[in-house]
């Protein structure tokens, strides 16, 4: 099924309804040079802490397919609030894991329309 609307059009339409809506971007990150991980992890965590402190970061963490006892897949996700895909891409590019060639990334738009009230109140 295809929708007749672009994501940005859906955002604009939803904005006028009084329903909760927020632009977010999912940065999917995966290893390309895992042997550099230990050298960059502290900078990466510090960068995520900075994003969290300024309200840009919604969530971040690794995927572990197969359940909690499985091995880490090397794929992670960072969800950020940004005004545009270009801004989200810049956030991803500035992550030390990506900037230093440890990981590669893709960016996808996420139209965040439903969220628990307790979280909405913190935004």
PDB file of C-alpha atoms in Angstrom:
ATOM      1  CA  UNK A   1       0.000   0.000   0.000  1.00  0.00           C
ATOM      2  CA  UNK A   2       1.306   3.450  -0.808  1.00  0.00           C
ATOM      3  CA  UNK A   3       0.191   6.613   0.876  1.00  0.00           C
ATOM      4  CA  UNK A   4      -0.561   9.708  -1.191  1.00  0.00           C
ATOM      5  CA  UNK A   5       1.277  11.900   1.334  1.00  0.00           C
ATOM      6  CA  UNK A   6       4.926  12.588   1.918  1.00  0.00           C
ATOM      7  CA  UNK A   7       6.011  12.332   5.556  1.00  0.00           C
ATOM      8  CA  UNK A   8       6.465  16.090   5.841  1.00  0.00           C
ATOM      9  CA  UNK A   9       2.909  16.617   4.558  1.00  0.00           C
ATOM     10  CA  UNK A  10       1.573  14.203   7.188  1.00  0.00           C
ATOM     11  CA  UNK A  11       3.477  16.161   9.841  1.00  0.00           C
ATOM     12  CA  UNK A  12       1.947  19.449   8.689  1.00  0.00           C
ATOM     13  CA  UNK A  13      -1.565  17.954   8.539  1.00  0.00           C
ATOM     14  CA  UNK A  14      -1.279  16.434  12.013  1.00  0.00           C
ATOM     15  CA  UNK A  15       0.094  19.654  13.520  1.00  0.00           C
ATOM     16  CA  UNK A  16      -3.219  21.412  12.958  1.00  0.00           C
ATOM     17  CA  UNK A  17      -5.342  18.731  14.671  1.00  0.00           C
ATOM     18  CA  UNK A  18      -4.227  19.188  18.266  1.00  0.00           C
ATOM     19  CA  UNK A  19      -2.873  15.622  18.285  1.00  0.00           C
ATOM     20  CA  UNK A  20       0.652  15.106  19.618  1.00  0.00           C
ATOM     21  CA  UNK A  21       3.179  15.118  16.787  1.00  0.00           C
ATOM     22  CA  UNK A  22       6.931  15.569  16.700  1.00  0.00           C
ATOM     23  CA  UNK A  23       9.602  15.128  14.042  1.00  0.00           C
ATOM     24  CA  UNK A  24      12.235  12.577  14.934  1.00  0.00           C
ATOM     25  CA  UNK A  25      14.941  10.793  13.020  1.00  0.00           C
ATOM     26  CA  UNK A  26      16.277   7.286  13.443  1.00  0.00           C
ATOM     27  CA  UNK A  27      20.012   6.949  12.921  1.00  0.00           C
ATOM     28  CA  UNK A  28      20.782   3.285  12.253  1.00  0.00           C
ATOM     29  CA  UNK A  29      24.426   2.595  12.940  1.00  0.00           C
ATOM     30  CA  UNK A  30      26.481  -0.520  12.201  1.00  0.00           C
ATOM     31  CA  UNK A  31      30.092  -1.580  12.492  1.00  0.00           C
ATOM     32  CA  UNK A  32      32.526  -1.233   9.626  1.00  0.00           C
ATOM     33  CA  UNK A  33      35.686  -1.268  11.750  1.00  0.00           C
ATOM     34  CA  UNK A  34      34.852  -2.851  15.134  1.00  0.00           C
ATOM     35  CA  UNK A  35      38.481  -3.145  16.257  1.00  0.00           C
ATOM     36  CA  UNK A  36      38.492   0.658  16.808  1.00  0.00           C
ATOM     37  CA  UNK A  37      35.439   0.490  19.087  1.00  0.00           C
ATOM     38  CA  UNK A  38      37.309   0.531  22.410  1.00  0.00           C
ATOM     39  CA  UNK A  39      39.305   3.593  21.329  1.00  0.00           C
ATOM     40  CA  UNK A  40      36.170   5.648  20.573  1.00  0.00           C
ATOM     41  CA  UNK A  41      33.449   4.431  22.962  1.00  0.00           C
ATOM     42  CA  UNK A  42      34.076   7.075  25.653  1.00  0.00           C
ATOM     43  CA  UNK A  43      33.878   9.920  23.113  1.00  0.00           C
ATOM     44  CA  UNK A  44      30.695   8.371  21.690  1.00  0.00           C
ATOM     45  CA  UNK A  45      29.067   8.162  25.130  1.00  0.00           C
ATOM     46  CA  UNK A  46      30.104  11.735  25.927  1.00  0.00           C
ATOM     47  CA  UNK A  47      28.579  12.864  22.621  1.00  0.00           C
ATOM     48  CA  UNK A  48      25.288  11.090  23.409  1.00  0.00           C
ATOM     49  CA  UNK A  49      25.298  12.655  26.895  1.00  0.00           C
ATOM     50  CA  UNK A  50      25.656  16.095  25.284  1.00  0.00           C
ATOM     51  CA  UNK A  51      22.753  15.378  22.916  1.00  0.00           C
ATOM     52  CA  UNK A  52      20.624  14.222  25.850  1.00  0.00           C
ATOM     53  CA  UNK A  53      21.475  17.300  27.900  1.00  0.00           C
ATOM     54  CA  UNK A  54      20.427  19.681  25.131  1.00  0.00           C
ATOM     55  CA  UNK A  55      17.161  17.810  24.435  1.00  0.00           C
ATOM     56  CA  UNK A  56      18.188  16.418  21.033  1.00  0.00           C
ATOM     57  CA  UNK A  57      18.456  12.741  22.012  1.00  0.00           C
ATOM     58  CA  UNK A  58      15.289  10.715  22.542  1.00  0.00           C
ATOM     59  CA  UNK A  59      16.931   7.293  22.918  1.00  0.00           C
ATOM     60  CA  UNK A  60      19.945   5.229  21.874  1.00  0.00           C
ATOM     61  CA  UNK A  61      21.138   1.679  22.201  1.00  0.00           C
ATOM     62  CA  UNK A  62      22.089  -1.589  20.512  1.00  0.00           C
ATOM     63  CA  UNK A  63      19.827  -4.123  18.830  1.00  0.00           C
ATOM     64  CA  UNK A  64      20.082  -7.636  20.234  1.00  0.00           C
ATOM     65  CA  UNK A  65      18.091  -9.891  17.876  1.00  0.00           C
ATOM     66  CA  UNK A  66      17.021 -13.199  19.369  1.00  0.00           C
ATOM     67  CA  UNK A  67      16.539 -12.021  22.925  1.00  0.00           C
ATOM     68  CA  UNK A  68      18.473 -10.761  25.875  1.00  0.00           C
ATOM     69  CA  UNK A  69      20.824 -13.751  26.030  1.00  0.00           C
ATOM     70  CA  UNK A  70      21.961 -13.349  22.417  1.00  0.00           C
ATOM     71  CA  UNK A  71      25.196 -11.721  21.309  1.00  0.00           C
ATOM     72  CA  UNK A  72      25.222  -8.063  20.284  1.00  0.00           C
ATOM     73  CA  UNK A  73      24.597  -7.718  16.549  1.00  0.00           C
ATOM     74  CA  UNK A  74      26.835  -4.689  16.003  1.00  0.00           C
ATOM     75  CA  UNK A  75      23.806  -2.644  14.979  1.00  0.00           C
ATOM     76  CA  UNK A  76      22.557   0.266  17.051  1.00  0.00           C
ATOM     77  CA  UNK A  77      19.940   2.969  16.857  1.00  0.00           C
ATOM     78  CA  UNK A  78      20.024   6.597  17.893  1.00  0.00           C
ATOM     79  CA  UNK A  79      16.732   8.520  17.861  1.00  0.00           C
ATOM     80  CA  UNK A  80      17.039  12.297  17.726  1.00  0.00           C
ATOM     81  CA  UNK A  81      14.784  15.301  17.403  1.00  0.00           C
ATOM     82  CA  UNK A  82      15.851  17.528  14.512  1.00  0.00           C
ATOM     83  CA  UNK A  83      14.253  20.138  12.282  1.00  0.00           C
ATOM     84  CA  UNK A  84      15.319  18.427   9.065  1.00  0.00           C
ATOM     85  CA  UNK A  85      16.964  15.334   7.651  1.00  0.00           C
ATOM     86  CA  UNK A  86      20.053  17.428   6.935  1.00  0.00           C
ATOM     87  CA  UNK A  87      20.238  18.409  10.616  1.00  0.00           C
ATOM     88  CA  UNK A  88      19.839  14.759  11.667  1.00  0.00           C
ATOM     89  CA  UNK A  89      22.543  13.719   9.202  1.00  0.00           C
ATOM     90  CA  UNK A  90      24.885  16.346  10.679  1.00  0.00           C
ATOM     91  CA  UNK A  91      24.199  14.966  14.167  1.00  0.00           C
ATOM     92  CA  UNK A  92      25.101  11.483  12.910  1.00  0.00           C
ATOM     93  CA  UNK A  93      28.218  12.696  11.092  1.00  0.00           C
ATOM     94  CA  UNK A  94      29.475  14.376  14.275  1.00  0.00           C
ATOM     95  CA  UNK A  95      29.170  11.193  16.342  1.00  0.00           C
ATOM     96  CA  UNK A  96      32.777  10.052  16.949  1.00  0.00           C
ATOM     97  CA  UNK A  97      31.827   6.476  15.984  1.00  0.00           C
ATOM     98  CA  UNK A  98      30.887   7.675  12.495  1.00  0.00           C
ATOM     99  CA  UNK A  99      33.422  10.493  12.186  1.00  0.00           C
ATOM    100  CA  UNK A 100      36.312   8.148  13.010  1.00  0.00           C
ATOM    101  CA  UNK A 101      35.181   5.317  10.720  1.00  0.00           C
ATOM    102  CA  UNK A 102      34.142   2.794  13.361  1.00  0.00           C
ATOM    103  CA  UNK A 103      30.547   2.678  12.166  1.00  0.00           C
ATOM    104  CA  UNK A 104      28.461   3.680   9.149  1.00  0.00           C
ATOM    105  CA  UNK A 105      24.934   5.080   9.371  1.00  0.00           C
ATOM    106  CA  UNK A 106      21.645   5.699   7.630  1.00  0.00           C
ATOM    107  CA  UNK A 107      19.000   8.278   8.582  1.00  0.00           C
ATOM    108  CA  UNK A 108      15.232   7.750   8.413  1.00  0.00           C
ATOM    109  CA  UNK A 109      12.407  10.168   9.208  1.00  0.00           C
ATOM    110  CA  UNK A 110      10.073   9.101  12.012  1.00  0.00           C
ATOM    111  CA  UNK A 111       6.780  10.901  12.445  1.00  0.00           C
ATOM    112  CA  UNK A 112       6.274  10.469  16.175  1.00  0.00           C
ATOM    113  CA  UNK A 113       2.509  10.622  16.743  1.00  0.00           C
ATOM    114  CA  UNK A 114       1.826   8.537  19.842  1.00  0.00           C
ATOM    115  CA  UNK A 115       3.688   8.681  23.116  1.00  0.00           C
ATOM    116  CA  UNK A 116       2.864   8.041  26.762  1.00  0.00           C
ATOM    117  CA  UNK A 117       1.533  11.187  28.440  1.00  0.00           C
ATOM    118  CA  UNK A 118       4.288  11.067  31.073  1.00  0.00           C
ATOM    119  CA  UNK A 119       6.896  11.481  28.317  1.00  0.00           C
ATOM    120  CA  UNK A 120       4.969  14.150  26.427  1.00  0.00           C
ATOM    121  CA  UNK A 121       4.940  16.299  29.559  1.00  0.00           C
ATOM    122  CA  UNK A 122       8.754  16.284  29.633  1.00  0.00           C
ATOM    123  CA  UNK A 123       9.096  17.591  26.072  1.00  0.00           C
TER     124      UNK A 123
END
